[in-house]
Structures are given as structure tokens and as C-alpha cells.
Coordinates of C-alpha atoms and ligand atoms in Angstrom, one line a residue:
M16 CA 22.8 -7.8 -32.9
K17 CA 22.7 -7.9 -29.2
K18 CA 24.4 -10.6 -27.4
A19 CA 22.1 -13.2 -26.1
P20 CA 22.4 -13.8 -22.4
R21 CA 22.2 -17.2 -21.0
N22 CA 18.4 -17.9 -20.3
S23 CA 18.7 -18.8 -16.8
G24 CA 19.5 -15.8 -14.6
A25 CA 18.4 -13.4 -17.4
R26 CA 16.9 -10.2 -15.7
V27 CA 13.3 -8.9 -16.2
G28 CA 12.1 -5.4 -15.3
V29 CA 8.5 -5.4 -14.5
I30 CA 6.3 -2.2 -14.6
S31 CA 2.9 -2.9 -13.1
L32 CA 0.4 -0.2 -13.8
G33 CA -3.2 0.2 -12.7
C34 CA -5.1 -1.0 -9.6
A35 CA -4.6 -3.5 -6.9
K36 CA -6.2 -6.3 -8.9
N37 CA -3.6 -5.7 -11.7
L38 CA -0.8 -5.9 -9.0
V39 CA -2.0 -9.3 -8.0
D40 CA -1.8 -10.4 -11.6
S41 CA 1.7 -8.9 -11.7
E42 CA 2.5 -11.2 -8.7
H43 CA 1.4 -14.1 -10.9
L44 CA 3.5 -13.0 -13.8
I45 CA 6.6 -12.8 -11.7
A46 CA 6.0 -16.2 -10.4
S47 CA 5.8 -17.6 -14.0
L48 CA 9.1 -15.8 -14.8
F49 CA 10.8 -17.3 -11.8
R50 CA 9.5 -20.7 -12.8
A51 CA 11.3 -20.3 -16.1
G52 CA 14.7 -19.4 -14.1
L53 CA 14.4 -15.7 -14.8
Q54 CA 15.3 -13.0 -12.1
L55 CA 13.9 -9.6 -11.6
T56 CA 15.6 -6.3 -11.7
A57 CA 14.4 -3.0 -10.4
N58 CA 16.7 -1.1 -12.9
P59 CA 15.1 -1.0 -16.4
D60 CA 18.4 0.1 -17.9
E61 CA 20.0 -3.3 -17.1
A62 CA 17.1 -5.6 -17.8
D63 CA 17.4 -8.2 -20.5
L64 CA 13.6 -8.0 -21.0
L65 CA 11.0 -5.4 -20.0
L66 CA 7.4 -6.4 -19.1
V67 CA 4.7 -3.8 -18.9
N68 CA 1.5 -5.1 -17.1
T69 CA -1.2 -2.6 -18.3
C70 CA -4.4 -1.0 -17.4
A71 CA -6.9 0.0 -20.0
F72 CA -10.3 0.8 -18.5
I73 CA -10.2 4.5 -19.1
R74 CA -8.5 6.9 -21.5
D75 CA -6.0 8.1 -18.9
A76 CA -4.9 4.6 -17.8
R77 CA -4.6 3.7 -21.6
E78 CA -2.4 6.6 -22.3
E79 CA -0.3 5.8 -19.3
A80 CA 0.0 2.3 -20.6
I81 CA 1.0 3.2 -24.1
D82 CA 3.6 5.6 -22.8
A83 CA 5.0 3.1 -20.7
V84 CA 5.3 0.5 -23.4
L85 CA 6.8 3.1 -25.9
D86 CA 9.3 4.0 -23.2
A87 CA 10.3 0.4 -22.8
C88 CA 10.8 0.1 -26.5
R89 CA 13.1 3.2 -26.5
R90 CA 15.1 1.5 -23.7
K91 CA 15.5 -1.7 -25.9
E92 CA 17.0 0.5 -28.7
K93 CA 19.6 1.9 -26.3
G94 CA 20.5 -0.7 -23.7
P95 CA 20.7 -4.5 -23.1
C96 CA 17.1 -5.1 -23.4
R97 CA 16.2 -7.7 -26.0
G98 CA 12.4 -7.7 -25.8
V99 CA 9.3 -5.9 -24.5
I100 CA 6.4 -8.0 -23.4
V101 CA 2.9 -6.3 -23.0
T102 CA 0.4 -8.0 -20.7
G103 CA -2.9 -7.2 -18.9
C104 CA -6.0 -5.3 -19.8
L105 CA -4.5 -3.3 -22.9
P106 CA -3.7 -6.3 -25.2
Q107 CA -6.9 -8.1 -23.9
R108 CA -9.1 -5.1 -24.9
Y109 CA -7.4 -4.4 -28.2
R110 CA -6.5 -7.9 -29.1
H111 CA -7.2 -7.4 -32.9
Q112 CA -5.4 -4.1 -33.1
L113 CA -2.5 -3.7 -30.8
A114 CA 0.2 -6.0 -32.5
R115 CA -0.4 -3.8 -35.7
A116 CA -0.5 -0.5 -33.8
M117 CA 2.7 -1.3 -31.7
P118 CA 5.2 -3.1 -33.8
E119 CA 7.9 -2.1 -31.6
A120 CA 6.9 -4.5 -28.8
D121 CA 7.8 -8.0 -29.2
A122 CA 5.0 -10.0 -27.3
F123 CA 1.4 -9.5 -26.3
L124 CA -0.2 -11.7 -23.8
G125 CA -3.9 -11.7 -22.9
L126 CA -5.2 -12.1 -19.4
D127 CA -5.7 -15.9 -19.7
A128 CA -2.1 -16.4 -20.7
L129 CA -0.5 -14.9 -17.6
D130 CA 1.0 -18.2 -16.5
R131 CA 2.7 -18.6 -20.0
V132 CA 4.9 -15.4 -19.7
G133 CA 7.9 -17.3 -18.5
D134 CA 7.9 -19.4 -21.6
V135 CA 7.2 -16.4 -23.7
A136 CA 10.3 -14.6 -22.1
L137 CA 12.5 -17.6 -22.9
R138 CA 11.4 -17.6 -26.6
L139 CA 12.1 -13.9 -26.9
L140 CA 15.7 -14.5 -25.3
R141 CA 16.2 -17.1 -28.0
G142 CA 15.5 -14.6 -30.7
E143 CA 11.9 -15.8 -31.5
G144 CA 9.1 -13.2 -32.0
P145 CA 6.9 -11.3 -32.3
I146 CA 4.6 -13.4 -30.2
R147 CA 0.8 -12.9 -29.7
D148 CA -0.8 -15.0 -27.1
I149 CA -4.4 -13.6 -26.5
P150 CA -6.8 -16.5 -26.1
G151 CA -10.1 -14.5 -26.6
E152 CA -12.6 -13.8 -23.8
A153 CA -11.1 -14.2 -20.4
V154 CA -12.5 -17.2 -18.6
R155 CA -9.6 -18.5 -16.4
L156 CA -9.3 -18.1 -12.7
F157 CA -5.8 -18.3 -11.4
E158 CA -4.7 -19.6 -8.0
P159 CA -1.8 -17.8 -6.4
P160 CA 1.5 -19.6 -6.9
A161 CA 3.6 -21.0 -4.1
S162 CA 6.6 -18.8 -5.1
R163 CA 4.3 -15.6 -5.1
V164 CA 6.2 -12.3 -4.5
V165 CA 4.1 -9.8 -2.6
L166 CA 4.4 -6.4 -4.4
S167 CA 2.3 -4.2 -2.2
G168 CA 5.5 -3.0 -0.4
G169 CA 4.5 -3.3 3.3
P170 CA 3.0 -5.8 5.9
F171 CA -0.2 -6.0 3.9
A172 CA -1.4 -8.0 0.8
Y173 CA -4.1 -7.9 -1.7
V174 CA -6.2 -11.1 -1.9
K175 CA -8.1 -11.6 -5.1
I176 CA -11.2 -13.5 -4.3
A177 CA -12.9 -13.5 -7.7
E178 CA -12.3 -12.3 -11.2
G179 CA -14.5 -10.6 -13.8
C180 CA -17.8 -9.0 -13.3
D181 CA -21.5 -9.8 -14.0
H182 CA -22.8 -6.3 -13.7
R183 CA -23.2 -4.2 -16.9
C184 CA -22.7 -0.5 -15.7
G185 CA -23.2 1.4 -18.9
F186 CA -19.9 3.3 -18.6
C187 CA -17.6 0.4 -17.8
A188 CA -15.5 -1.6 -20.3
I189 CA -14.2 -4.0 -17.6
P190 CA -16.7 -6.8 -18.1
G191 CA -15.7 -6.8 -21.8
I192 CA -12.1 -7.1 -20.8
R193 CA -12.1 -9.2 -17.7
G194 CA -15.1 -11.5 -18.6
R195 CA -17.9 -13.0 -16.4
H196 CA -17.6 -13.0 -12.7
R197 CA -15.9 -16.2 -11.3
S198 CA -15.1 -16.8 -7.5
R199 CA -12.3 -18.8 -6.2
P200 CA -13.0 -21.7 -3.9
Q201 CA -13.3 -20.5 -0.3
D202 CA -10.8 -23.0 1.0
K203 CA -8.1 -21.9 -1.5
I204 CA -8.6 -18.3 -0.3
V205 CA -8.2 -19.3 3.3
A206 CA -5.2 -21.4 2.5
E207 CA -3.6 -18.3 0.7
A208 CA -4.4 -16.2 3.9
E209 CA -2.7 -18.6 6.2
E210 CA 0.2 -18.7 3.9
L211 CA 0.5 -15.0 3.8
L212 CA -0.1 -14.4 7.6
G213 CA 2.6 -17.2 8.2
R214 CA 5.2 -14.9 6.4
G215 CA 4.5 -11.8 8.4
I216 CA 1.6 -10.2 6.5
R217 CA -0.8 -8.4 9.0
E218 CA -3.5 -7.2 6.7
L219 CA -5.5 -9.0 4.0
N220 CA -7.3 -6.7 1.7
L221 CA -10.0 -8.7 -0.3
I222 CA -10.4 -7.5 -3.8
S223 CA -12.4 -8.3 -6.9
Q224 CA -14.5 -6.2 -9.2
D225 CA -17.4 -6.5 -6.9
S226 CA -16.3 -8.3 -3.7
T227 CA -19.9 -8.5 -2.4
F228 CA -20.8 -10.7 -5.3
Y229 CA -18.3 -13.3 -4.1
G230 CA -19.8 -17.0 -4.2
R231 CA -23.0 -16.1 -6.2
D232 CA -21.6 -18.1 -9.0
R233 CA -20.7 -21.1 -6.7
K234 CA -22.8 -23.9 -5.8
D235 CA -21.2 -24.9 -2.5
G236 CA -23.0 -22.1 -0.3
A237 CA -20.0 -20.0 -0.1
D238 CA -20.4 -16.1 -0.1
L239 CA -18.7 -13.2 1.5
C240 CA -20.1 -13.8 5.0
T241 CA -18.9 -17.5 5.1
L242 CA -15.5 -16.4 3.7
L243 CA -15.2 -13.7 6.5
E244 CA -16.2 -16.4 9.1
A245 CA -13.6 -18.8 7.8
L246 CA -10.7 -16.2 7.7
G247 CA -11.7 -15.2 11.2
R248 CA -11.5 -18.8 12.3
I249 CA -7.7 -18.7 11.3
G250 CA -7.3 -16.7 14.7
G251 CA -4.6 -14.3 15.7
R252 CA -4.1 -10.6 15.4
F253 CA -4.6 -9.3 11.8
W254 CA -6.8 -7.2 9.8
I255 CA -9.3 -8.2 7.1
R256 CA -10.5 -5.3 4.8
I257 CA -13.2 -5.5 2.1
L258 CA -12.6 -3.5 -0.9
Y259 CA -14.8 -2.8 -3.9
G260 CA -18.3 -3.5 -2.7
Y261 CA -21.6 -2.9 -4.7
P262 CA -24.5 -1.0 -3.1
N263 CA -27.0 -3.7 -3.1
G264 CA -24.4 -6.3 -2.0
I265 CA -24.2 -4.5 1.5
T266 CA -26.8 -6.7 3.2
N267 CA -27.6 -6.6 7.0
R268 CA -26.3 -10.1 7.2
L269 CA -22.9 -8.9 5.9
L270 CA -22.8 -5.9 8.3
D271 CA -23.6 -8.2 11.2
T272 CA -20.9 -10.6 10.1
M273 CA -18.5 -7.8 9.9
G274 CA -19.3 -6.6 13.2
A275 CA -19.0 -10.1 14.9
I276 CA -15.5 -10.9 13.7
P277 CA -12.8 -9.0 15.5
Q278 CA -10.2 -9.2 12.6
V279 CA -12.6 -7.5 10.1
C280 CA -12.2 -3.8 9.8
R281 CA -15.3 -1.7 10.2
Y282 CA -14.5 -0.3 6.8
L283 CA -16.5 -0.4 3.6
D284 CA -15.5 0.6 0.2
V285 CA -18.7 1.0 -2.0
P286 CA -18.7 2.9 -5.1
V287 CA -22.1 4.5 -5.4
Q288 CA -21.2 6.5 -8.7
H289 CA -24.1 8.9 -8.4
S290 CA -27.2 9.7 -6.4
H291 CA -29.8 11.0 -8.9
P292 CA -32.1 8.3 -10.0
D293 CA -32.1 9.5 -13.7
V294 CA -28.4 9.3 -13.9
L295 CA -28.2 5.9 -12.1
R296 CA -30.8 4.7 -14.6
L297 CA -28.7 6.0 -17.6
M298 CA -25.7 4.4 -15.9
R299 CA -27.6 1.2 -15.8
R300 CA -27.4 1.2 -12.0
G301 CA -30.9 1.9 -11.6
G302 CA -31.4 -1.0 -9.3
T303 CA -29.2 0.7 -6.8
T304 CA -31.0 3.9 -6.4
R305 CA -32.7 3.2 -3.1
D306 CA -29.6 1.3 -1.8
V307 CA -27.5 4.4 -2.6
A308 CA -29.9 7.0 -1.0
C309 CA -30.1 5.0 2.4
L310 CA -26.6 3.4 2.4
P311 CA -24.7 5.8 4.8
E312 CA -27.5 5.9 7.4
R313 CA -28.3 2.2 7.3
V314 CA -24.7 1.1 7.5
R315 CA -23.8 3.3 10.2
A316 CA -26.9 2.4 12.2
R317 CA -26.2 -1.3 11.9
L318 CA -22.3 -1.2 12.2
P319 CA -21.5 1.7 14.4
G320 CA -18.1 3.2 13.9
V321 CA -17.9 2.0 10.3
V322 CA -15.6 4.0 7.9
L323 CA -17.1 4.6 4.5
R324 CA -15.3 5.3 1.3
T325 CA -17.1 5.7 -2.0
T326 CA -16.5 6.8 -5.6
C327 CA -18.6 9.1 -7.8
L328 CA -18.6 9.5 -11.5
V329 CA -19.4 13.0 -12.7
G330 CA -20.1 14.3 -16.3
H331 CA -22.0 11.1 -17.4
P332 CA -24.3 11.7 -20.3
G333 CA -27.7 13.0 -18.9
E334 CA -26.1 14.5 -15.8
S335 CA -27.9 18.0 -15.7
E336 CA -26.8 20.8 -13.4
A337 CA -29.9 19.8 -11.2
A338 CA -28.6 16.2 -11.2
F339 CA -25.2 17.3 -10.1
R340 CA -26.6 19.5 -7.4
H341 CA -28.5 16.4 -6.1
L342 CA -25.1 14.6 -6.0
K343 CA -23.4 17.4 -4.1
R344 CA -26.2 17.6 -1.5
Y345 CA -25.9 13.7 -1.2
V346 CA -22.2 13.8 -0.7
E347 CA -22.6 16.7 1.9
A348 CA -25.3 14.9 3.8
S349 CA -23.5 11.5 3.7
S350 CA -20.3 12.5 5.3
F351 CA -18.2 9.9 3.7
D352 CA -14.9 9.4 5.3
H353 CA -13.2 8.8 2.1
L354 CA -14.2 10.0 -1.5
G355 CA -12.8 9.5 -5.0
V356 CA -14.2 11.4 -7.9
F357 CA -13.7 10.6 -11.6
A358 CA -14.8 12.5 -14.7
F359 CA -16.7 10.4 -17.3
S360 CA -14.6 9.0 -20.1
P361 CA -16.6 7.6 -23.1
E362 CA -15.3 4.1 -23.6
E363 CA -15.8 2.6 -27.0
G364 CA -18.1 -0.5 -26.9
T365 CA -20.0 0.8 -23.9
P366 CA -23.6 2.0 -23.8
S367 CA -22.9 5.2 -22.2
A368 CA -20.4 6.1 -24.9
G369 CA -23.4 6.4 -27.4
L370 CA -25.7 8.5 -25.2
K371 CA -26.6 12.0 -25.9
A372 CA -26.5 15.1 -23.5
R373 CA -23.0 14.4 -22.4
P374 CA -21.6 17.4 -20.5
R375 CA -18.5 19.0 -22.0
S376 CA -15.1 17.8 -20.6
A377 CA -14.4 21.1 -18.9
T378 CA -17.8 20.9 -17.3
A379 CA -17.2 17.4 -16.0
E380 CA -13.8 18.4 -14.7
R381 CA -15.3 21.5 -12.9
R382 CA -17.9 19.2 -11.3
R383 CA -15.2 16.9 -10.2
E384 CA -13.2 19.6 -8.4
E385 CA -16.5 21.1 -6.9
L386 CA -17.4 17.6 -5.5
L387 CA -14.0 17.3 -4.0
D388 CA -14.3 20.8 -2.5
V389 CA -17.6 19.7 -0.8
Q390 CA -16.0 16.6 0.5
Q391 CA -13.2 18.7 1.9
T392 CA -15.6 20.7 4.0
V393 CA -17.3 17.5 5.2
L394 CA -13.9 16.2 6.4
D395 CA -13.2 19.1 8.7
A396 CA -15.7 18.2 11.3
P397 CA -14.7 14.6 11.9
A398 CA -11.2 15.7 12.0
L399 CA -11.9 17.9 15.2
A400 CA -14.0 15.0 16.5
W401 CA -11.2 12.4 16.1
T402 CA -8.4 14.6 17.7
G403 CA -7.4 13.0 20.9
A404 CA -9.2 9.8 20.2
P405 CA -7.4 6.4 20.6
D406 CA -6.9 3.8 17.8
E407 CA -4.9 0.8 16.7
F408 CA -2.0 1.4 14.3
L409 CA 0.1 -0.9 12.0
L410 CA 3.5 0.4 11.2
E411 CA 4.4 0.0 7.6
K412 CA 8.0 1.4 7.4
A413 CA 10.9 1.2 9.9
A414 CA 10.7 4.1 12.4
I415 CA 13.3 6.8 12.3
G416 CA 14.8 9.4 14.7
P417 CA 15.7 9.1 18.3
D418 CA 12.0 8.7 19.5
G419 CA 11.0 6.3 16.6
T420 CA 8.8 8.3 14.3
G421 CA 7.0 5.9 11.8
V422 CA 4.5 5.8 9.0
G423 CA 1.6 3.4 8.8
R424 CA -2.2 3.1 8.8
T425 CA -5.1 2.4 11.1
R426 CA -8.2 0.4 10.4
R427 CA -9.8 3.7 9.2
Q428 CA -7.3 3.9 6.2
A429 CA -7.0 1.4 3.2
P430 CA -3.6 1.1 1.6
D431 CA -2.8 3.3 -1.4
V432 CA -5.8 5.4 -1.3
D433 CA -6.8 6.7 2.2
G434 CA -3.4 8.4 3.2
H435 CA -1.1 7.5 6.1
T436 CA -0.8 8.1 9.9
L437 CA 2.4 9.5 11.1
V438 CA 3.2 8.4 14.7
T439 CA 5.8 9.7 17.0
G440 CA 7.2 8.0 20.0
L441 CA 7.3 4.4 18.8
G442 CA 10.6 3.7 19.9
R443 CA 13.9 3.3 18.1
R444 CA 13.4 -0.5 17.6
A445 CA 9.9 -0.2 15.8
K446 CA 9.7 -2.4 12.8
P447 CA 7.3 -2.7 9.9
G448 CA 4.3 -5.0 11.0
M449 CA 4.4 -3.8 14.5
W450 CA 1.2 -2.9 16.2
S451 CA 0.8 0.1 18.5
G452 CA -1.9 1.9 20.3
I453 CA -2.0 5.6 19.4
R454 CA -3.8 8.8 20.0
Y455 CA -4.7 11.2 17.1
T456 CA -3.3 14.8 17.5
A457 CA -4.3 16.4 14.1
R458 CA -4.9 15.8 10.4
Q459 CA -2.9 17.1 7.4
G460 CA -5.0 16.5 4.2
I461 CA -5.9 12.8 4.1
D462 CA -3.0 11.9 6.5
W463 CA -3.2 11.9 10.3
L464 CA -0.7 12.7 13.0
A465 CA -0.6 10.8 16.3
T466 CA 1.5 9.8 19.3
A467 CA 2.2 6.3 20.3
E468 CA 0.6 5.2 23.7
Ligands
SF4_174 S1 -19.6 -3.2 -11.0 FE1 -17.7 -2.2 -11.3 S2 -16.5 -3.5 -12.7 FE2 -18.6 -4.3 -12.8 S3 -19.6 -3.2 -14.6 FE3 -20.0 -2.0 -12.7 S4 -18.3 -0.4 -12.6 FE4 -17.7 -2.0 -14.0

């Protein structure tokens, strides 16, 4: 029997998997642990408890989550760890099976139980368990706690403006996991932004499953445009970036609002998934066909200089070679600045999983690589056009070397997905959060090289 540490001051190792939305949940979990008097440790081998905040929306994410939980359980066998807590999408999605399938873990918490993790941790430290706290369909909406730790690891933060999703894309398990769309009150988001900016954050990345849906469930007139305006009224030098839009949510009013507020980055992340009408219909995104077709041209005409990121899904049931060629031509013609490509993963309980005419996995993977190759040729032309151009730069890590070489990003690059900009000549005193004018000199893959001005 392992010796029980005193509850206060016991150390918890937190492993956060998945997307930025899950990272924000991890920030909530950590706040709950702090409220219970617990501490964090970055070293899992010295943790009294290990917490794995999981992702489970596709097979790869599930496998990564299960591996992380089993690894934590193995550490429990060997080290001081007294319990393993599993939170997030995996227990929420498999709430009826997981406790039986993974008896090595000690506690499973659903999404609506995030704020109870501190109590659960204390119970495990007292020797109680196993614990299962998964209330069923996710319906709650959490406000960020005052003691929130920002896990993003730079002068930027993710701000979750809504939870859940009201779309029913045929391939997607997320609505079944995260529940219906629910938007946070606008004034609470503004208060959170003020608090983050007050402690040195320079970039607010607005996230949810569909950020352009923000406010549609509210009766107070708030929507993404009013939210941007309210955030802009805070004033001062910072960036606002909108991530995860839906094609039919990119209205002209939204584009005009973005263009009118200096803090808002001319950057849009809009997953189109596909371009072929038949595939979009099978994906249950048929209502976006026209929006997808004209999106790049319309957005660039209305918001000059906008940077476009999108995501495509290849290998969906019904995607013939002709439909895939349609997508290739679309990607080539659209000149997206950033592109992510996923291969279809049949998710149980989703309509797409039951469809016939699914391309083989090897075909889907080949199409994924082909589409990325197309994108690479697309990217070479703008690289030449941008060489020598000026831009605004935000330093993320302290500069090194005698002339101050530092890594950061520009408005053209979202955190974690769009690469970095490496800038020389920033000076030895350059610190994270510093702004600088730069001039691009070259591109390396998705990264840029530049000199400070
Ligand atoms: S909009 Fe996104 S989260 Fe919502 S169902 Fe479609 S793919 Fe899933």
C-alpha cells in the first residue's frame, strides 16, 4: 500500500490531448484542482495523481487517448502515483463502456463534471474509488475561473466563446459528445478578454465548434459581429483571431466588421470539407455547396488581404475519383494560404459510417497526400510575392544570440497550426509579447524567415 500524501500540496500531472477547445477545458480542470489545494507537476514520475484530458472524435485521437491512459496506469504501478483520472471526450463518448474496458483507471469524469475534478482527486487521495461521474448528455457551459492557468505557452490565449454544435455533419461525432450549441454571454467573454490582456496576453483566439454560430441561441441580440465590436472597444494593441467558422456563417456583415476593427486579424479559418456537391450532400453539408464554391473569391473581394485556412476531408463514402479531381481543382484554384487534410474515419453512431461506396483506406490516404501536394505547388507562388514585404510580428519566445533572433508569428499565422516566423535582428533584450515590424526574406515549409525593421 502506497503511503498517502497529505491532500493539500499533493501533486497532479496533467496530460492534455486534442484541440485548443480541450486545452481550455484543461485550464478549467487545473483551476478545480487548485481550488482543492492541489499542485501541478510537469514530471509524471513524481505525481501523486495523473489526469488525462482526452480527445475522442476520430480513431487516431482515441488511440492516442487510450495509450496515454494506459501509460499513466503503468506509471501508477511503478511510482508514487495513487490514481489515474480520465476526463474529456473519451469518457463522455463511451460513458457506458469505458469503466469496464479500462479497470486500471480510477476515475472517469464527463464533460459536465469538469469543475468537480478537485473533489474527485481528494477522494482518490483518501483511498476512495473507483469513481464514475458522467452525468449524461453535456449541457453545461463553464465560465473561466479567476485562477485560470493559461496553457497555450506564449503571449496568446484561446477564448472559448461557445460549446457544442447544432450542425449535424454526417461524419462527425462531436455533437453527440459535446451536445447542443450554447453561447456564453458576451459581457462575460469581454471580461475574460480584459483579464487576459491585463496579464500580458497579446492575442485572443476565439474558438468553439462553429464560432460563426455564436449568439444564434441567445435572445439578447449578441452575435459574432457584436462580440468583435465589443472586444475592439477594449482598445489597445492586441490581436483577435476567429478560428473554426462554417461556410454559410461568413456573411458580408461579418467580413465588413472584421475589416473595420483594427485588432481583428484578416484571417479566417473555415473548414469547407469538400467541394463536390454530391459529396457535400452525403456529408450532410449540402447547404454549403454554393458558399464553398464562391467562398475564396467572395471573401477576398470583400476583405482584401485576408488569409484563408481551410480543412478538407477525403475518402468520405461516395467520393469517386471524379469527385476527388473536383476537389483537387478547387484547392488549386482557391489558393488557400493554409490547408489541413484529413482522411475519413468511420465513427460509430454517425450517418456517414453506415454509407456504402467508401473508398479504401489506402485510397483515402493517397488522396490526402495528393491534395497536400497540390497545396504545396499553390504555396510556392505567394511565397515569392511575399518576399520583401513588411508585416507585424509578435514574439513568442525570448530572443537568443547576439543580434536577437526570435520565434513568433504574424497575423497570417494562427498558433499551433500555421508554423512560425523566425526573425533576426530583434535585439538582445527582446522578450515574449514584444511587437516588431519585420520584412520577409524567405519561406521554409510552412515557416517564414524575416528581419526586424
Ligand atoms: S460543424 Fe464541425 S463540430 Fe459541428 S457537426 Fe460539423 S464537423 Fe462536427
